[in-house]
CSV table of C-alpha atoms and ligand atoms in Angstrom, one decimal:
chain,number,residue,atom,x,y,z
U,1,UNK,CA,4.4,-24.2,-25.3
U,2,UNK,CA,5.4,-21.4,-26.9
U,3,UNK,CA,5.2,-17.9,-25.1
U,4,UNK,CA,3.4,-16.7,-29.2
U,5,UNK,CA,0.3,-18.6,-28.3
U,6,UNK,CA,-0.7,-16.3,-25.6
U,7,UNK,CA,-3.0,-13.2,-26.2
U,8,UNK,CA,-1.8,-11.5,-23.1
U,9,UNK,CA,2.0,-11.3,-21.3
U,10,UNK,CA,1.2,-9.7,-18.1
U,11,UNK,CA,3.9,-9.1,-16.1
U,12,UNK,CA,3.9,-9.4,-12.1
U,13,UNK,CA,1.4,-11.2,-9.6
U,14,UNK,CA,0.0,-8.7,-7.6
U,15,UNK,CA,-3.3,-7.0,-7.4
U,16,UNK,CA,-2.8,-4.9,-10.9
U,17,UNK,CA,-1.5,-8.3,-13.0
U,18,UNK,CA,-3.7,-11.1,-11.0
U,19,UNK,CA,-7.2,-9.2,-11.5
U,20,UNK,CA,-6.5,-8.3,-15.5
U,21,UNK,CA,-5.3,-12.0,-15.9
U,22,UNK,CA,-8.3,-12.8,-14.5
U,23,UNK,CA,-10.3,-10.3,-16.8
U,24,UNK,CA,-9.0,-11.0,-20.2
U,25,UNK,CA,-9.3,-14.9,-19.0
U,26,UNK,CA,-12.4,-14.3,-18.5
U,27,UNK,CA,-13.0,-12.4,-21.9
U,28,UNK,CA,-11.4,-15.8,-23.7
U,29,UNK,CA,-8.1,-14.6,-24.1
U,30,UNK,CA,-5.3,-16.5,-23.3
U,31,UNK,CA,-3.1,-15.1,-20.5
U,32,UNK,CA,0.7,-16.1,-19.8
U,33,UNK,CA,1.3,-14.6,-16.3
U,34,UNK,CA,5.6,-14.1,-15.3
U,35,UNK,CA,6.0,-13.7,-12.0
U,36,UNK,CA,9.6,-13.1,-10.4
U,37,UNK,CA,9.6,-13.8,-6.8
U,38,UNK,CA,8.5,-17.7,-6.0
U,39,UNK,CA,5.1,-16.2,-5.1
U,40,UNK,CA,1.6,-15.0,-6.0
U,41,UNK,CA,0.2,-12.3,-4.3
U,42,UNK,CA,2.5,-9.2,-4.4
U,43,UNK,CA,3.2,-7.5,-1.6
U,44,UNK,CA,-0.1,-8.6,-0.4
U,45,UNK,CA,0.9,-12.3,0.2
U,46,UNK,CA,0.7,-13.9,3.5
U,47,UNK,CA,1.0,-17.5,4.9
U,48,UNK,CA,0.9,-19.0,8.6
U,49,UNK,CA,3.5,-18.7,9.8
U,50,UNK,CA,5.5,-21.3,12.8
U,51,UNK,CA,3.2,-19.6,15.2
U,52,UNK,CA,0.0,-20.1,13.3
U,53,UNK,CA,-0.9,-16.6,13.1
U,54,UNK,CA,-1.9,-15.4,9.4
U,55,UNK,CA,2.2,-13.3,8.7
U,56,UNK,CA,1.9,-10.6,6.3
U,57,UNK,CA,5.3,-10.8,4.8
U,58,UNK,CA,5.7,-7.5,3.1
U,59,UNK,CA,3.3,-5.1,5.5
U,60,UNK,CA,0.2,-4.9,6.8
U,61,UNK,CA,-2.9,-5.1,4.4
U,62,UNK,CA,-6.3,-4.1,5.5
U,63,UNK,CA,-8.5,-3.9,3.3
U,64,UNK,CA,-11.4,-1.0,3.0
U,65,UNK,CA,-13.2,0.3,0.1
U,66,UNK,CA,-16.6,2.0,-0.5
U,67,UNK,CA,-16.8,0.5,-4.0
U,68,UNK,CA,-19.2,-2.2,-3.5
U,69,UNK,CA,-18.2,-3.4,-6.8
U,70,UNK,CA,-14.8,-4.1,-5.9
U,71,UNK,CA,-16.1,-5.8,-2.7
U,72,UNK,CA,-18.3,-7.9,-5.0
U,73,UNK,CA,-15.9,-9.2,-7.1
U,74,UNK,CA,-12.9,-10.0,-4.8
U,75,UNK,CA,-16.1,-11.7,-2.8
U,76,UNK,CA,-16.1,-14.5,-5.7
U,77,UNK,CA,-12.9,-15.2,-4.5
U,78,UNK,CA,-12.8,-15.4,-1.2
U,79,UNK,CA,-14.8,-15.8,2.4
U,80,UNK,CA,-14.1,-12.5,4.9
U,81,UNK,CA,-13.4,-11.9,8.3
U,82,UNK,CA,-14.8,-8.3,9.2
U,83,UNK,CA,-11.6,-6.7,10.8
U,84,UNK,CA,-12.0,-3.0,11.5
U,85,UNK,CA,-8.3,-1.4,11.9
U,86,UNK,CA,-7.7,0.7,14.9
U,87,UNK,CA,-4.3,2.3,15.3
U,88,UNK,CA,-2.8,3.8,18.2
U,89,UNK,CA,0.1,6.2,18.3
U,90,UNK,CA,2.8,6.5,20.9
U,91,UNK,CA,2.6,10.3,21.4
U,92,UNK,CA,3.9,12.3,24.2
U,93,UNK,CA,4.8,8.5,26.2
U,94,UNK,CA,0.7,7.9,25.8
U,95,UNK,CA,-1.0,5.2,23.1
U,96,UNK,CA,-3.5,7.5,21.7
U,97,UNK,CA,-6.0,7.0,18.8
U,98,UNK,CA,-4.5,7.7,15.2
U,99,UNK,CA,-5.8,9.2,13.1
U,100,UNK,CA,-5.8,11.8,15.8
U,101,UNK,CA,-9.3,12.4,17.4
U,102,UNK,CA,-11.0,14.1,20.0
U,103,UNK,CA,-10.4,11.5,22.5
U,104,UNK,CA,-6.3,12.0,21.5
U,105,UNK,CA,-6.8,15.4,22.2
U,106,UNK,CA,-8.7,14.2,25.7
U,107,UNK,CA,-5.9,12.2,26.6
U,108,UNK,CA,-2.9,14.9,25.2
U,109,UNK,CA,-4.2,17.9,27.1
U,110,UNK,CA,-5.6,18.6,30.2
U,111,UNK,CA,-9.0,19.2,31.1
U,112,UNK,CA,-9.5,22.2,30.8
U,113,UNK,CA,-7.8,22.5,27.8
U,114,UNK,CA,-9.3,19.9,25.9
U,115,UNK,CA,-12.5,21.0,26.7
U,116,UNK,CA,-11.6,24.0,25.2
U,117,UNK,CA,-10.1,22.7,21.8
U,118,UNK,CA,-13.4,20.2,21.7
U,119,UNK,CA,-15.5,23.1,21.4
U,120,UNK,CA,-13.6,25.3,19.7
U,121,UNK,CA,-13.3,22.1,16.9
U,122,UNK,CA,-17.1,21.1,17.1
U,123,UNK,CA,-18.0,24.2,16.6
U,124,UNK,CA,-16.2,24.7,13.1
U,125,UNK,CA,-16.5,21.0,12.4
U,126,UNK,CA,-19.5,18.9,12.2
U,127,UNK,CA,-18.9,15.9,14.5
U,128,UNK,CA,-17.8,13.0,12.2
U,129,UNK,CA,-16.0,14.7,9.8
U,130,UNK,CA,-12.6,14.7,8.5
U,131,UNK,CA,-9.9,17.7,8.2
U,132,UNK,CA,-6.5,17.0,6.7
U,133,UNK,CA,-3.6,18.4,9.0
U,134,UNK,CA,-2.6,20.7,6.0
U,135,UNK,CA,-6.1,22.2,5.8
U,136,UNK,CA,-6.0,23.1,9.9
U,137,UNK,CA,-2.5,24.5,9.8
U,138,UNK,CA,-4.1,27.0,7.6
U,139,UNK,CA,-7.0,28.2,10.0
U,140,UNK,CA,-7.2,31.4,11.6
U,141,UNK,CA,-8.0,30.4,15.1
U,142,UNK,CA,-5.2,30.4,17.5
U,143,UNK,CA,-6.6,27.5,19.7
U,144,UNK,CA,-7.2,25.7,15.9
U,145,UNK,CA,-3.4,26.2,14.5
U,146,UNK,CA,-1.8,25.8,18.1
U,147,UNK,CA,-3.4,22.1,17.9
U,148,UNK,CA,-2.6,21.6,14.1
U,149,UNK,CA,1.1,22.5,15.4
U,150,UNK,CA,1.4,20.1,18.3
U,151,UNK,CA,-0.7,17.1,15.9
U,152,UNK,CA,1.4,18.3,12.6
U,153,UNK,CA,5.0,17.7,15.8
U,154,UNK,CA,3.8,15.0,17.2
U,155,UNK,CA,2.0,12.6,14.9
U,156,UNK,CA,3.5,13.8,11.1
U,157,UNK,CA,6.5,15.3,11.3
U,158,UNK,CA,8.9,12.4,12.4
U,159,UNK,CA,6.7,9.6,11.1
U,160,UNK,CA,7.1,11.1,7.7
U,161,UNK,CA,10.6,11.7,8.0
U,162,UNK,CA,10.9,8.1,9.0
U,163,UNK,CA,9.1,7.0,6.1
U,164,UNK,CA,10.0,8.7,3.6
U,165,UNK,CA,13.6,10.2,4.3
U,166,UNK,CA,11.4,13.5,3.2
U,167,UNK,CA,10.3,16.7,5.3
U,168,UNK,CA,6.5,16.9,4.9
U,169,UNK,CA,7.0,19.8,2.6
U,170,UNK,CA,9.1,18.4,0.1
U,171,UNK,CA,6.0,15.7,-0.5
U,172,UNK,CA,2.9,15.5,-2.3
U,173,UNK,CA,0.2,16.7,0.3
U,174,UNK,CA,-1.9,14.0,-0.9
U,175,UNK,CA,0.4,11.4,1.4
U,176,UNK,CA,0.2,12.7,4.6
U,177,UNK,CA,-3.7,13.6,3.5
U,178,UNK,CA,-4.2,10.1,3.3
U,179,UNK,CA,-4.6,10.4,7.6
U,180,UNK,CA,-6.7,13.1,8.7
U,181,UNK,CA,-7.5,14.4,12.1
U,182,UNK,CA,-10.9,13.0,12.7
U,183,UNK,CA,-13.3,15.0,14.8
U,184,UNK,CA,-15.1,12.0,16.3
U,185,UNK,CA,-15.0,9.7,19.2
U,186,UNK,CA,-14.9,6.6,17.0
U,187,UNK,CA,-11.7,5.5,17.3
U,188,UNK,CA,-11.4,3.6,13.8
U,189,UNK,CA,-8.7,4.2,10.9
U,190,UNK,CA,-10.4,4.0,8.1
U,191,UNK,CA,-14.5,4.8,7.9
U,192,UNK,CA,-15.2,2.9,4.4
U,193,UNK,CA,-18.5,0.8,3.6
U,194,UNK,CA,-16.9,-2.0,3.7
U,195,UNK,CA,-14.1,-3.4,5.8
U,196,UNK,CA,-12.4,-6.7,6.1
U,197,UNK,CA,-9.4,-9.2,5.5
U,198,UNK,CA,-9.5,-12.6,3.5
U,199,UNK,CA,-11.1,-15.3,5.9
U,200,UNK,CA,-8.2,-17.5,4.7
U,201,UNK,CA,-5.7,-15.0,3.6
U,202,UNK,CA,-4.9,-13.0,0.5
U,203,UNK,CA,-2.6,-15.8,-1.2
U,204,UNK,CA,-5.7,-18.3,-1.2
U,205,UNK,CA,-7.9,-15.4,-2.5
U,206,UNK,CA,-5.0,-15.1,-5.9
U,207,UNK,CA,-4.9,-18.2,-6.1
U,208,UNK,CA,-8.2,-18.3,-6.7
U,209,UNK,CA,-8.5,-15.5,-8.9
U,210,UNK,CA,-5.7,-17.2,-10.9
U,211,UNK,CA,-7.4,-20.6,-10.5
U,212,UNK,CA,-9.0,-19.8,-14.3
U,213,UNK,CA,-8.4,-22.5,-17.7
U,214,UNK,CA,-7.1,-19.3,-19.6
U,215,UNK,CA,-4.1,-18.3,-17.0
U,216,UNK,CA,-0.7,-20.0,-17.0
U,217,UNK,CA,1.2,-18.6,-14.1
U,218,UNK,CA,4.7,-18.9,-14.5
U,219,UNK,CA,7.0,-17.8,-11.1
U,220,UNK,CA,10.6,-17.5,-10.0
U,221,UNK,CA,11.2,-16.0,-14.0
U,222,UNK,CA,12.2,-12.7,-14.4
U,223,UNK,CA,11.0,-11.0,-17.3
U,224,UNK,CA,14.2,-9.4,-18.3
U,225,UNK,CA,15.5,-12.7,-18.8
U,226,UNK,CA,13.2,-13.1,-22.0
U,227,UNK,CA,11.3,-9.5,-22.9
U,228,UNK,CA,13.6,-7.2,-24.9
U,229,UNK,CA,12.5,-3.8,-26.6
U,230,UNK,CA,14.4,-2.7,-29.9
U,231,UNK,CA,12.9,-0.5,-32.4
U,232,UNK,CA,9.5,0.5,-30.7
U,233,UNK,CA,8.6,-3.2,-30.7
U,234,UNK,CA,9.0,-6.2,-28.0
U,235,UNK,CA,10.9,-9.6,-27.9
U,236,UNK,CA,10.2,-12.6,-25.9
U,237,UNK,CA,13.3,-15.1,-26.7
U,238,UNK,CA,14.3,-12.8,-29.3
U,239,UNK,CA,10.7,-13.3,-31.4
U,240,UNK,CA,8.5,-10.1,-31.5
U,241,UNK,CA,5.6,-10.5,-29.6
U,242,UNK,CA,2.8,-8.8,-31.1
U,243,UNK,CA,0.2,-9.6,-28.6
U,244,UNK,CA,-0.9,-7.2,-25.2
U,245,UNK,CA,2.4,-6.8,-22.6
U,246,UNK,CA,0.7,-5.3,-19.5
U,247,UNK,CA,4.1,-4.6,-17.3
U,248,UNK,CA,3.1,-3.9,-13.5
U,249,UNK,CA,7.1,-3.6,-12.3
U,250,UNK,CA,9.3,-0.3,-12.2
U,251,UNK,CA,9.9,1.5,-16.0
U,252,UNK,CA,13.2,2.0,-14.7
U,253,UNK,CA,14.5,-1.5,-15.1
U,254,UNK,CA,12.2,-2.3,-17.7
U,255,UNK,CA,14.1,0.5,-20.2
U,256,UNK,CA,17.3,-0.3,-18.3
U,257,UNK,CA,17.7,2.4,-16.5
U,258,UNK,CA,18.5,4.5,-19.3
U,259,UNK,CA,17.2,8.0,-17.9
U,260,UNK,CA,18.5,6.7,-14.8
U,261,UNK,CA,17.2,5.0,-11.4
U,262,UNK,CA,13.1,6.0,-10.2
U,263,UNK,CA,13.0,6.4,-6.0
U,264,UNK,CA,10.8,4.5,-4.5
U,265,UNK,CA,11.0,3.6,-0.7
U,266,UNK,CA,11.4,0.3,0.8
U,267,UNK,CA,10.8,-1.7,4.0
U,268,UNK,CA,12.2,-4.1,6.0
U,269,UNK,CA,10.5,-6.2,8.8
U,270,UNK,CA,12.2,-7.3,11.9
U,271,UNK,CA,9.8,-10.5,12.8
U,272,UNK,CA,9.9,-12.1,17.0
U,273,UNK,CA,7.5,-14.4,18.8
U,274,UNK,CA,6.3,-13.4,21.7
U,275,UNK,CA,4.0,-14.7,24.3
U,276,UNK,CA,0.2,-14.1,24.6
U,277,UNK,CA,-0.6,-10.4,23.5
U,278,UNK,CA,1.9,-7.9,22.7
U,279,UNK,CA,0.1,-4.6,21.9
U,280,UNK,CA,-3.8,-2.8,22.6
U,281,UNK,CA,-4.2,-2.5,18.8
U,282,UNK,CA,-3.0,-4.5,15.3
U,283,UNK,CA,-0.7,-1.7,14.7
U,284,UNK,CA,1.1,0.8,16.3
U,285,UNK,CA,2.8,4.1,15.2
U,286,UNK,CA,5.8,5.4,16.6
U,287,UNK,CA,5.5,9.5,15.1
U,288,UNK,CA,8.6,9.6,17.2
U,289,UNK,CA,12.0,11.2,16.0
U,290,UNK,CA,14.3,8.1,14.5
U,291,UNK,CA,16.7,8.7,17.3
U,292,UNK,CA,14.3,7.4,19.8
U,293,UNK,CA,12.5,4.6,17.4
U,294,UNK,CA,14.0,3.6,14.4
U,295,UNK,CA,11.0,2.0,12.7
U,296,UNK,CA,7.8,3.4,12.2
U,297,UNK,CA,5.5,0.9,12.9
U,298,UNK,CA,4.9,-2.4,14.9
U,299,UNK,CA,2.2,-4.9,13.8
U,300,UNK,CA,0.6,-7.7,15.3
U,301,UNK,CA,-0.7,-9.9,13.0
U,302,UNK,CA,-2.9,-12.1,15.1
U,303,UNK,CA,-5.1,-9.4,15.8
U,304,UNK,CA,-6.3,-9.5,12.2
U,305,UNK,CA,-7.4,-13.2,12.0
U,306,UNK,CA,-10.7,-14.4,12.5
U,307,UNK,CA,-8.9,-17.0,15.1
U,308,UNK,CA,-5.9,-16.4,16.5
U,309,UNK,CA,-3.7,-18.4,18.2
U,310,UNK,CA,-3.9,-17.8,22.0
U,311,UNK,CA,-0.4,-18.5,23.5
U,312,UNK,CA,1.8,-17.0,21.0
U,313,UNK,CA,2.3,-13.8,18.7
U,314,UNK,CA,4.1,-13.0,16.0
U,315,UNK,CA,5.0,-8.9,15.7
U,316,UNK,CA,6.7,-7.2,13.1
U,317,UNK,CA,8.9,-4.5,13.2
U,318,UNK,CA,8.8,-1.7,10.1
U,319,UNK,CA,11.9,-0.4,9.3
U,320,UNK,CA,11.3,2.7,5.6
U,321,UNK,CA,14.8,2.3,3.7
U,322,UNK,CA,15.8,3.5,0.4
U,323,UNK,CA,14.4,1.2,-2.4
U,324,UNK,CA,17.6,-0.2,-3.7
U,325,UNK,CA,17.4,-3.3,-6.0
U,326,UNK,CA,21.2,-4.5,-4.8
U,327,UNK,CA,20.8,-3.6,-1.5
U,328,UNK,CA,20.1,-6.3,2.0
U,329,UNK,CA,17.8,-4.4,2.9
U,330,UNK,CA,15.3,-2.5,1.5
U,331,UNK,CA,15.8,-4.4,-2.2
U,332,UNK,CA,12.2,-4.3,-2.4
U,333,UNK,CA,10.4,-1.5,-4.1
U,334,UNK,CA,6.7,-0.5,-1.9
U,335,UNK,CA,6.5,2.9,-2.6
U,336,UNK,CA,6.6,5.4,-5.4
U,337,UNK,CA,8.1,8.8,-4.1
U,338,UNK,CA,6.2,11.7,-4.8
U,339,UNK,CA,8.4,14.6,-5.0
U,340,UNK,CA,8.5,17.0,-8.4
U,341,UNK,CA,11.2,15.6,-9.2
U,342,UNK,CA,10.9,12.0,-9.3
U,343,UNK,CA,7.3,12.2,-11.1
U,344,UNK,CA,9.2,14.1,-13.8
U,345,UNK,CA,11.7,11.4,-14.3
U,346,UNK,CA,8.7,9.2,-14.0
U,347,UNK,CA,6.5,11.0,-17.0
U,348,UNK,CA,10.0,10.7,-19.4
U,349,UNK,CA,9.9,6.8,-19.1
U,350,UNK,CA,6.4,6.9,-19.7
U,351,UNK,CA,6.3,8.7,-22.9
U,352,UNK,CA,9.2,5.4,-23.5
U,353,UNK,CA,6.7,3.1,-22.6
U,354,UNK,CA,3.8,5.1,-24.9
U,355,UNK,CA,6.1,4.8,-27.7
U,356,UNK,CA,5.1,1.0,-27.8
U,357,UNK,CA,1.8,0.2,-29.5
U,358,UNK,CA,1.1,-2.9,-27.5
U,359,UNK,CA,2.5,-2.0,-23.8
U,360,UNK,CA,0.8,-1.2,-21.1
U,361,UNK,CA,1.6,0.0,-17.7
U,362,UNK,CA,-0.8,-1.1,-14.8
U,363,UNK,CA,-0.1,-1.0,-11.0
U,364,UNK,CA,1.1,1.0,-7.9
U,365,UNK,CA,4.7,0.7,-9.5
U,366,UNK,CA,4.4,0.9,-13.1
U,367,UNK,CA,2.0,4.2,-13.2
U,368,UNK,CA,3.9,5.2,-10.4
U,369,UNK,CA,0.4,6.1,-8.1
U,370,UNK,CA,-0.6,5.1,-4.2
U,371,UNK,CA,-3.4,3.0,-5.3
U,372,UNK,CA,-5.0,0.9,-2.3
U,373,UNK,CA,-5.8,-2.7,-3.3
U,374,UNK,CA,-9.8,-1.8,-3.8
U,375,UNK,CA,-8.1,1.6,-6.1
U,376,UNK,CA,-5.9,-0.8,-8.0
U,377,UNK,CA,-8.3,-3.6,-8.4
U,378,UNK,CA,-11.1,-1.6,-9.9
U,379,UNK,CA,-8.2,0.0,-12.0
U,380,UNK,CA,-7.5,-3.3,-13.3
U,381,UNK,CA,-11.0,-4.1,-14.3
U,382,UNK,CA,-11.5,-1.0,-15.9
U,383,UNK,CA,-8.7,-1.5,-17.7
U,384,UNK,CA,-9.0,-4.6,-19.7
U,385,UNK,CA,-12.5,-3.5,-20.3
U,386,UNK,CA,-11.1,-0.7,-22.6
U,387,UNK,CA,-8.9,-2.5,-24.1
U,388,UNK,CA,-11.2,-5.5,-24.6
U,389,UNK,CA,-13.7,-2.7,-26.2
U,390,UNK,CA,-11.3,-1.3,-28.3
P,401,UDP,N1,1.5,9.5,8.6
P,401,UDP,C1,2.2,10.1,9.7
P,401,UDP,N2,1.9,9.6,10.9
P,401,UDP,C2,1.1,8.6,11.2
P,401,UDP,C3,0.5,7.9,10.1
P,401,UDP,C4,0.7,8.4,8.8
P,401,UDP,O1,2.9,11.0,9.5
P,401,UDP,O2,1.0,8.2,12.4
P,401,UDP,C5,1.8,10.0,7.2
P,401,UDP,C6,3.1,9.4,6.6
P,401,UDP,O3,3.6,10.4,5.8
P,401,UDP,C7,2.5,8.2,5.9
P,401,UDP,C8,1.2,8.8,5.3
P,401,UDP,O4,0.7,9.6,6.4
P,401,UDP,O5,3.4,7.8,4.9
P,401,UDP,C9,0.2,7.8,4.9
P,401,UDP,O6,-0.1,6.9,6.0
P,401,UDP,P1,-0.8,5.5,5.7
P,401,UDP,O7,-1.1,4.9,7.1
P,401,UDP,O8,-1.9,5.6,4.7
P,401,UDP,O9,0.4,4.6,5.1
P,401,UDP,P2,0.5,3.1,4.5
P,401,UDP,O10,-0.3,2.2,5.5
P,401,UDP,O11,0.0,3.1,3.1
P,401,UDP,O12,2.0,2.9,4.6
């Protein structure tokens, strides 16, 4: 077969290249799919793993949208388990609610004083709502910004520096916004419409998704290894390729790094087995300075599965490095940095990419954006409907 015959190249397996594949197959065009790692998925896949609990390899993956949409479609693809996420933090030596809520502040302060904060907060707030840390550092009460201090000390500031090798400052506001301070009872992370993981796992839903006459899924090929660019136009074996490219890895490596490397941050996941339970929730935050933890997180991914294995668990260990393609550890690239200057960088290999009629960028890497999978997927749709539109 030759690579000519297709009407799309999409580059990369993930959310962003599986649910275009899917679109433009659907829309009768003929889609080659290249895929580097031996995998579908992205860093979405999971399998089960020797203790039969569901692994996520690259990270926990919970999904929640109020799109219903987005909820509809992947629901063509697969079955669901409703999962809601809860999240505790280990502040102050207790495991207290994150995001950070009136019963954290119960279990932080003493009575007295919590009763104190609760009504000073409930009295501002309507009960339910949400108030980003940045937004109650900036309020004028003292009992208000004494809080905002101890939450901004004790849940963000270490976590963050963890994470991202960044102070808070130095990031886009929009990160840590992503996890308010909730003035509820309701100890949930995320409040969405909709809330749930694959009954079977994200793999089986891609490979459903992919499971279409249209899509030829090729893996373990890396794209450099046949895609060049010369003279605004693009090669595959050194024939142009006049068809649609939609590239969903890093612009960096794509235009060979010639205004030099993008940062992204990394992870890396220390896996054990451990008898019966391990933790009270499916994830736990250490907002604790690296000295004391190292890693940010600890997931148990039994406690996402419909049913779990009794006897054993499988945790995982979150370690943030430095997204460096030759590196161990941390050679795979999660996260787009947002500081100044890195979108800069970003926005000069764009206007690269722009310069190529038939190009496209799509993705959490490629457009260089924190898109959640339900963000990304409805991204995706919208997107081949332009360009299937004209
Ligand atoms: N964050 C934090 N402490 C926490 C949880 C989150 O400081 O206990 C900040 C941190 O900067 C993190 C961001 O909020 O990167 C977004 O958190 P989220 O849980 O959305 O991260 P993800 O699950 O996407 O890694």
């Amino acid at each position: 077969m030759s690579l000519m015959e297709n009407d799309v190249i999409i580059i990369g397996a993930g959310y962003a290249g599986s649910v275009a594949a899917r679109q433009f197959a659907q829309a009768n065009k003929k889609v080659l799919l290249i895929e580097k790692r031996n995998h579908i998925g992205g860093n979405a896949y999971d399998y089960l793993d020797e203790n039969g609990v569901m692994r996520h390899q690259y990270g926990p993956h919970i999904f929640h949208t109020n799109h219903s949409e987005v909820y509809e479609y992947l629901s063509r693809f697969t079955d669901w388990h409703p999962y809601r996420h809860s999240v505790l933090g280990l502040v102050q030596d207790k495991f207290v609610p994150i995001p950070f809520n009136l019963r954290s502040i119960e279990m932080c302060f003493d009575n007295d004083e919590a009763r104190h904060i609760i009504d000073v907060l409930t009295n501002k707030y309507a009960i339910g709502c949400k108030v980003t840390i940045l937004e109650l550092q900036e309020d004028e009460d003292p009992t208000i910004k004494k809080l905002a201090e101890f939450i901004f000390e004790n849940v963000f500031k270490y976590y963050t520096m963890k994470q991202w090798n960044l102070n808070v400052e130095q990031l886009d506001p929009k990160v840590i916004s992503r996890v308010p301070v909730s003035i509820t009872y309701d100890n949930y992370y995320f409040t969405n419409t909709y809330q749930a993981i694959p009954l079977n796992g994200y793999t089986k839903m891609f490979e459903k998704i992919l499971d279409h006459k249209n899509i030829k899924v090729l893996l373990n090929t890396d794209c450099k290894e046949h895609l060049k660019i010369k003279d605004k136009k693009i090669y595959f074996d050194n024939e142009e390729y006049k068809g649609i490219v939609v590239y969903t890895g890093i612009l960096d490596e794509l235009f060979d790094y010639s205004l030099g490397a993008l940062s992204y941050r990394s992870l890396d996941f220390e896996y054990k087995t451990v008898e019966g339970d391990y933790q009270d929730s499916a994830t736990v935050n250490y907002p604790t300075p690296k000295q004391r933890h190292p890693f940010t997180r600890i997931s148990e991914y039994k406690k996402f599965m419909a049913n779990p294995p009794i006897d054993k668990s499988t945790i995982a260990i979150e370690y943030p490095y430095d997204y460096d393609p030759k590196a161990i550890k941390g050679n795979i690239p999660y996260y787009p940095v947002f500081t100044d200057e890195s979108k800069n960088k970003y926005n000069e290999y764009l206007k690269l990419l722009n310069e190529i009629d038939n190009l496209y960028a799509l993705g959490r890497l490629a457009e260089y954006k924190y898109y959640d999978m339900d963000a990304i997927t409805l991204r995706a749709m919208e997107f081949v409907k332009e360009i299937i539109n004209g």
